[in-house]
PDB file of C-alpha atoms in Angstrom:
ATOM      1  CA  UNK A   1     138.318 164.891  -9.588  1.00  0.00           C
ATOM      2  CA  UNK A   2     136.566 162.262 -11.717  1.00  0.00           C
ATOM      3  CA  UNK A   3     138.711 162.483 -14.765  1.00  0.00           C
ATOM      4  CA  UNK A   4     141.878 163.524 -13.012  1.00  0.00           C
ATOM      5  CA  UNK A   5     142.490 160.057 -11.555  1.00  0.00           C
ATOM      6  CA  UNK A   6     141.800 158.386 -14.898  1.00  0.00           C
ATOM      7  CA  UNK A   7     143.916 160.934 -16.780  1.00  0.00           C
ATOM      8  CA  UNK A   8     146.726 160.625 -14.226  1.00  0.00           C
ATOM      9  CA  UNK A   9     146.570 156.848 -14.529  1.00  0.00           C
ATOM     10  CA  UNK A  10     146.726 156.961 -18.335  1.00  0.00           C
ATOM     11  CA  UNK A  11     149.402 159.661 -18.354  1.00  0.00           C
ATOM     12  CA  UNK A  12     151.681 157.257 -16.521  1.00  0.00           C
ATOM     13  CA  UNK A  13     151.939 155.600 -19.952  1.00  0.00           C
ATOM     14  CA  UNK A  14     151.376 158.338 -22.569  1.00  0.00           C
ATOM     15  CA  UNK A  15     151.234 162.134 -22.608  1.00  0.00           C
ATOM     16  CA  UNK A  16     147.605 163.161 -23.149  1.00  0.00           C
ATOM     17  CA  UNK A  17     146.591 166.400 -24.832  1.00  0.00           C
ATOM     18  CA  UNK A  18     144.070 168.833 -23.401  1.00  0.00           C
ATOM     19  CA  UNK A  19     141.625 167.488 -26.006  1.00  0.00           C
ATOM     20  CA  UNK A  20     142.258 163.921 -24.852  1.00  0.00           C
ATOM     21  CA  UNK A  21     141.523 164.928 -21.258  1.00  0.00           C
ATOM     22  CA  UNK A  22     138.317 166.693 -22.312  1.00  0.00           C
ATOM     23  CA  UNK A  23     137.182 163.600 -24.220  1.00  0.00           C
ATOM     24  CA  UNK A  24     137.808 161.424 -21.151  1.00  0.00           C
ATOM     25  CA  UNK A  25     135.817 163.864 -19.021  1.00  0.00           C
ATOM     26  CA  UNK A  26     132.866 163.795 -21.447  1.00  0.00           C
ATOM     27  CA  UNK A  27     133.079 160.002 -21.590  1.00  0.00           C
ATOM     28  CA  UNK A  28     132.311 159.658 -17.902  1.00  0.00           C
ATOM     29  CA  UNK A  29     130.453 162.892 -17.167  1.00  0.00           C
ATOM     30  CA  UNK A  30     126.875 162.134 -16.221  1.00  0.00           C
ATOM     31  CA  UNK A  31     127.412 158.393 -15.964  1.00  0.00           C
ATOM     32  CA  UNK A  32     128.621 158.284 -12.362  1.00  0.00           C
ATOM     33  CA  UNK A  33     126.799 156.266  -9.744  1.00  0.00           C
ATOM     34  CA  UNK A  34     127.370 155.490  -6.087  1.00  0.00           C
ATOM     35  CA  UNK A  35     127.659 151.918  -4.847  1.00  0.00           C
ATOM     36  CA  UNK A  36     127.576 150.917  -1.177  1.00  0.00           C
ATOM     37  CA  UNK A  37     130.356 148.895   0.393  1.00  0.00           C
ATOM     38  CA  UNK A  38     130.031 145.129   0.021  1.00  0.00           C
ATOM     39  CA  UNK A  39     127.805 145.420  -3.074  1.00  0.00           C
ATOM     40  CA  UNK A  40     128.570 143.863  -6.442  1.00  0.00           C
ATOM     41  CA  UNK A  41     128.976 146.008  -9.546  1.00  0.00           C
ATOM     42  CA  UNK A  42     128.696 142.928 -11.714  1.00  0.00           C
ATOM     43  CA  UNK A  43     128.462 139.232 -10.846  1.00  0.00           C
ATOM     44  CA  UNK A  44     129.918 136.086 -12.309  1.00  0.00           C
ATOM     45  CA  UNK A  45     127.417 134.791 -14.870  1.00  0.00           C
ATOM     46  CA  UNK A  46     126.008 138.256 -15.691  1.00  0.00           C
ATOM     47  CA  UNK A  47     126.123 139.611 -19.218  1.00  0.00           C
ATOM     48  CA  UNK A  48     128.592 142.526 -19.135  1.00  0.00           C
ATOM     49  CA  UNK A  49     127.010 145.861 -20.067  1.00  0.00           C
ATOM     50  CA  UNK A  50     129.539 148.493 -19.010  1.00  0.00           C
ATOM     51  CA  UNK A  51     133.180 149.267 -18.578  1.00  0.00           C
ATOM     52  CA  UNK A  52     133.512 150.785 -15.107  1.00  0.00           C
ATOM     53  CA  UNK A  53     135.963 153.564 -14.257  1.00  0.00           C
ATOM     54  CA  UNK A  54     136.763 153.908 -10.560  1.00  0.00           C
ATOM     55  CA  UNK A  55     136.189 157.485  -9.401  1.00  0.00           C
ATOM     56  CA  UNK A  56     136.338 157.147  -5.601  1.00  0.00           C
ATOM     57  CA  UNK A  57     136.860 154.338  -3.113  1.00  0.00           C
ATOM     58  CA  UNK A  58     138.189 150.811  -3.400  1.00  0.00           C
ATOM     59  CA  UNK A  59     136.754 147.763  -5.137  1.00  0.00           C
ATOM     60  CA  UNK A  60     137.929 144.260  -5.971  1.00  0.00           C
ATOM     61  CA  UNK A  61     137.627 141.501  -8.539  1.00  0.00           C
ATOM     62  CA  UNK A  62     136.865 138.099  -7.061  1.00  0.00           C
ATOM     63  CA  UNK A  63     136.086 134.506  -8.001  1.00  0.00           C
ATOM     64  CA  UNK A  64     133.646 132.332  -6.065  1.00  0.00           C
ATOM     65  CA  UNK A  65     134.096 128.623  -5.420  1.00  0.00           C
ATOM     66  CA  UNK A  66     131.115 126.225  -5.499  1.00  0.00           C
ATOM     67  CA  UNK A  67     131.079 126.093  -1.678  1.00  0.00           C
ATOM     68  CA  UNK A  68     130.691 129.900  -1.462  1.00  0.00           C
ATOM     69  CA  UNK A  69     134.258 130.788  -0.555  1.00  0.00           C
ATOM     70  CA  UNK A  70     135.748 133.608  -2.585  1.00  0.00           C
ATOM     71  CA  UNK A  71     139.202 134.696  -3.618  1.00  0.00           C
ATOM     72  CA  UNK A  72     140.083 138.325  -4.320  1.00  0.00           C
ATOM     73  CA  UNK A  73     142.189 138.391  -7.481  1.00  0.00           C
ATOM     74  CA  UNK A  74     142.588 142.163  -7.991  1.00  0.00           C
ATOM     75  CA  UNK A  75     142.021 145.511  -6.295  1.00  0.00           C
ATOM     76  CA  UNK A  76     140.630 148.616  -8.003  1.00  0.00           C
ATOM     77  CA  UNK A  77     141.436 152.165  -6.881  1.00  0.00           C
ATOM     78  CA  UNK A  78     140.499 155.563  -8.348  1.00  0.00           C
ATOM     79  CA  UNK A  79     141.622 155.871 -11.955  1.00  0.00           C
ATOM     80  CA  UNK A  80     141.401 152.141 -12.643  1.00  0.00           C
ATOM     81  CA  UNK A  81     139.229 150.677 -15.366  1.00  0.00           C
ATOM     82  CA  UNK A  82     137.503 147.536 -14.180  1.00  0.00           C
ATOM     83  CA  UNK A  83     137.928 145.150 -17.098  1.00  0.00           C
ATOM     84  CA  UNK A  84     138.360 147.475 -20.068  1.00  0.00           C
ATOM     85  CA  UNK A  85     137.787 144.574 -22.514  1.00  0.00           C
ATOM     86  CA  UNK A  86     135.025 142.823 -20.576  1.00  0.00           C
ATOM     87  CA  UNK A  87     132.285 143.454 -23.132  1.00  0.00           C
ATOM     88  CA  UNK A  88     133.910 140.851 -25.381  1.00  0.00           C
ATOM     89  CA  UNK A  89     132.628 138.197 -22.962  1.00  0.00           C
ATOM     90  CA  UNK A  90     129.140 136.706 -23.318  1.00  0.00           C
ATOM     91  CA  UNK A  91     129.016 136.364 -19.551  1.00  0.00           C
ATOM     92  CA  UNK A  92     131.224 137.404 -16.667  1.00  0.00           C
ATOM     93  CA  UNK A  93     133.699 134.812 -15.432  1.00  0.00           C
ATOM     94  CA  UNK A  94     134.285 136.800 -12.225  1.00  0.00           C
ATOM     95  CA  UNK A  95     132.607 139.412 -10.039  1.00  0.00           C
ATOM     96  CA  UNK A  96     133.559 143.017  -9.246  1.00  0.00           C
ATOM     97  CA  UNK A  97     132.480 144.433  -5.874  1.00  0.00           C
ATOM     98  CA  UNK A  98     132.817 147.559  -3.756  1.00  0.00           C
ATOM     99  CA  UNK A  99     135.011 147.156  -0.691  1.00  0.00           C
ATOM    100  CA  UNK A 100     134.314 150.689   0.534  1.00  0.00           C
ATOM    101  CA  UNK A 101     131.557 153.011  -0.640  1.00  0.00           C
ATOM    102  CA  UNK A 102     132.554 153.836  -4.218  1.00  0.00           C
ATOM    103  CA  UNK A 103     131.709 156.093  -7.118  1.00  0.00           C
ATOM    104  CA  UNK A 104     132.064 154.570 -10.568  1.00  0.00           C
ATOM    105  CA  UNK A 105     131.507 155.890 -14.043  1.00  0.00           C
ATOM    106  CA  UNK A 106     129.778 153.538 -16.472  1.00  0.00           C
ATOM    107  CA  UNK A 107     130.607 153.623 -20.156  1.00  0.00           C
ATOM    108  CA  UNK A 108     129.627 151.283 -22.938  1.00  0.00           C
ATOM    109  CA  UNK A 109     132.109 149.352 -25.040  1.00  0.00           C
ATOM    110  CA  UNK A 110     130.831 151.257 -28.086  1.00  0.00           C
ATOM    111  CA  UNK A 111     131.561 154.637 -26.488  1.00  0.00           C
ATOM    112  CA  UNK A 112     135.040 153.489 -25.495  1.00  0.00           C
ATOM    113  CA  UNK A 113     135.679 152.173 -29.022  1.00  0.00           C
ATOM    114  CA  UNK A 114     134.631 155.507 -30.555  1.00  0.00           C
ATOM    115  CA  UNK A 115     136.954 157.422 -28.240  1.00  0.00           C
ATOM    116  CA  UNK A 116     139.932 155.187 -28.980  1.00  0.00           C
ATOM    117  CA  UNK A 117     139.283 155.288 -32.738  1.00  0.00           C
ATOM    118  CA  UNK A 118     139.432 159.100 -32.727  1.00  0.00           C
ATOM    119  CA  UNK A 119     142.150 159.557 -30.097  1.00  0.00           C
ATOM    120  CA  UNK A 120     145.223 157.388 -30.711  1.00  0.00           C
ATOM    121  CA  UNK A 121     147.017 158.580 -27.569  1.00  0.00           C
ATOM    122  CA  UNK A 122     144.121 157.407 -25.412  1.00  0.00           C
ATOM    123  CA  UNK A 123     144.159 154.065 -27.235  1.00  0.00           C
ATOM    124  CA  UNK A 124     147.927 153.772 -26.712  1.00  0.00           C
ATOM    125  CA  UNK A 125     147.559 154.605 -23.014  1.00  0.00           C
ATOM    126  CA  UNK A 126     144.770 152.025 -22.614  1.00  0.00           C
ATOM    127  CA  UNK A 127     146.943 149.348 -24.229  1.00  0.00           C
ATOM    128  CA  UNK A 128     149.822 150.189 -21.870  1.00  0.00           C
ATOM    129  CA  UNK A 129     147.380 150.147 -18.969  1.00  0.00           C
ATOM    130  CA  UNK A 130     146.168 146.700 -20.025  1.00  0.00           C
ATOM    131  CA  UNK A 131     149.734 145.393 -20.281  1.00  0.00           C
ATOM    132  CA  UNK A 132     150.504 146.678 -16.794  1.00  0.00           C
ATOM    133  CA  UNK A 133     147.322 145.053 -15.445  1.00  0.00           C
ATOM    134  CA  UNK A 134     148.339 141.707 -16.949  1.00  0.00           C
ATOM    135  CA  UNK A 135     151.812 142.118 -15.448  1.00  0.00           C
ATOM    136  CA  UNK A 136     150.251 142.735 -12.027  1.00  0.00           C
ATOM    137  CA  UNK A 137     148.201 139.538 -12.433  1.00  0.00           C
ATOM    138  CA  UNK A 138     151.388 137.591 -13.155  1.00  0.00           C
ATOM    139  CA  UNK A 139     152.872 138.947  -9.919  1.00  0.00           C
ATOM    140  CA  UNK A 140     149.737 137.858  -8.028  1.00  0.00           C
ATOM    141  CA  UNK A 141     150.130 134.362  -9.507  1.00  0.00           C
ATOM    142  CA  UNK A 142     153.766 134.314  -8.381  1.00  0.00           C
ATOM    143  CA  UNK A 143     152.633 135.530  -4.952  1.00  0.00           C
ATOM    144  CA  UNK A 144     150.260 132.612  -4.530  1.00  0.00           C
ATOM    145  CA  UNK A 145     152.717 130.005  -5.743  1.00  0.00           C
ATOM    146  CA  UNK A 146     156.103 131.031  -4.418  1.00  0.00           C
ATOM    147  CA  UNK A 147     156.138 133.835  -1.839  1.00  0.00           C
ATOM    148  CA  UNK A 148     155.729 133.492   1.911  1.00  0.00           C
ATOM    149  CA  UNK A 149     152.757 135.129   3.628  1.00  0.00           C
ATOM    150  CA  UNK A 150     154.921 138.090   4.700  1.00  0.00           C
ATOM    151  CA  UNK A 151     156.324 138.472   1.182  1.00  0.00           C
ATOM    152  CA  UNK A 152     152.799 138.341  -0.300  1.00  0.00           C
ATOM    153  CA  UNK A 153     151.547 141.000   2.102  1.00  0.00           C
ATOM    154  CA  UNK A 154     154.578 143.220   1.481  1.00  0.00           C
ATOM    155  CA  UNK A 155     154.177 142.885  -2.278  1.00  0.00           C
ATOM    156  CA  UNK A 156     150.478 143.820  -2.249  1.00  0.00           C
ATOM    157  CA  UNK A 157     151.097 146.825   0.018  1.00  0.00           C
ATOM    158  CA  UNK A 158     153.939 148.105  -2.188  1.00  0.00           C
ATOM    159  CA  UNK A 159     151.830 147.525  -5.329  1.00  0.00           C
ATOM    160  CA  UNK A 160     148.914 149.483  -3.862  1.00  0.00           C
ATOM    161  CA  UNK A 161     151.181 152.278  -2.641  1.00  0.00           C
ATOM    162  CA  UNK A 162     152.742 152.701  -6.094  1.00  0.00           C
ATOM    163  CA  UNK A 163     149.359 152.595  -7.838  1.00  0.00           C
ATOM    164  CA  UNK A 164     147.956 155.176  -5.392  1.00  0.00           C
ATOM    165  CA  UNK A 165     151.036 157.323  -5.962  1.00  0.00           C
ATOM    166  CA  UNK A 166     150.415 157.205  -9.720  1.00  0.00           C
ATOM    167  CA  UNK A 167     146.997 158.870  -9.263  1.00  0.00           C
ATOM    168  CA  UNK A 168     148.076 161.340  -6.596  1.00  0.00           C
ATOM    169  CA  UNK A 169     146.620 159.511  -3.578  1.00  0.00           C
ATOM    170  CA  UNK A 170     149.917 158.766  -1.861  1.00  0.00           C
ATOM    171  CA  UNK A 171     153.022 160.815  -1.371  1.00  0.00           C
ATOM    172  CA  UNK A 172     156.382 160.211   0.198  1.00  0.00           C
ATOM    173  CA  UNK A 173     155.854 157.223   2.461  1.00  0.00           C
ATOM    174  CA  UNK A 174     152.138 157.521   3.217  1.00  0.00           C
ATOM    175  CA  UNK A 175     148.810 157.246   1.457  1.00  0.00           C
ATOM    176  CA  UNK A 176     145.582 159.159   1.896  1.00  0.00           C
ATOM    177  CA  UNK A 177     143.471 156.153   2.751  1.00  0.00           C
ATOM    178  CA  UNK A 178     143.146 154.564   6.190  1.00  0.00           C
ATOM    179  CA  UNK A 179     143.494 150.793   5.870  1.00  0.00           C
ATOM    180  CA  UNK A 180     140.995 150.416   8.679  1.00  0.00           C
ATOM    181  CA  UNK A 181     138.224 151.293   6.156  1.00  0.00           C
ATOM    182  CA  UNK A 182     138.949 148.157   4.167  1.00  0.00           C
ATOM    183  CA  UNK A 183     136.520 145.351   4.911  1.00  0.00           C
ATOM    184  CA  UNK A 184     137.781 142.308   3.046  1.00  0.00           C
ATOM    185  CA  UNK A 185     135.581 139.808   4.916  1.00  0.00           C
TER     186      UNK A 185
END
């Protein structure tokens, strides 16, 4: 289950070999931890130590304003890498938090670099994944600036449905996650 979501996510961009899948499994095997809902994985201002791979549950990226208000700027579902290039930063410019109880795999930037150096298909898939993530952020920016509230909501729901479909968590016109579990407060 752990690697299947990540492998499915990456195979949306590049065909992975059996060896590639095994490497991904070893990368996260033994580094999985549980995080309770409404807990931060990493906070704005922290020094980044890990790249997180979502295994189960839902999480988000958010920014906090000086008065304490926060804005969710991305959602993470199984198979997603939370900030694959984050270890370049000296300190986090955003926070990542669990929305539901989650399981995440922690890997270091060095481990990820070694894997991509030896496995060009994984590196290619990660680059495609990064490009898609940036494209999603552009859509979120457009949402905030130009779409009505109903259009914004529709766009986010369709985005999440398609992303869940990519990792086998939605089929036809439904997904295997009750929205009532989401606590975005």
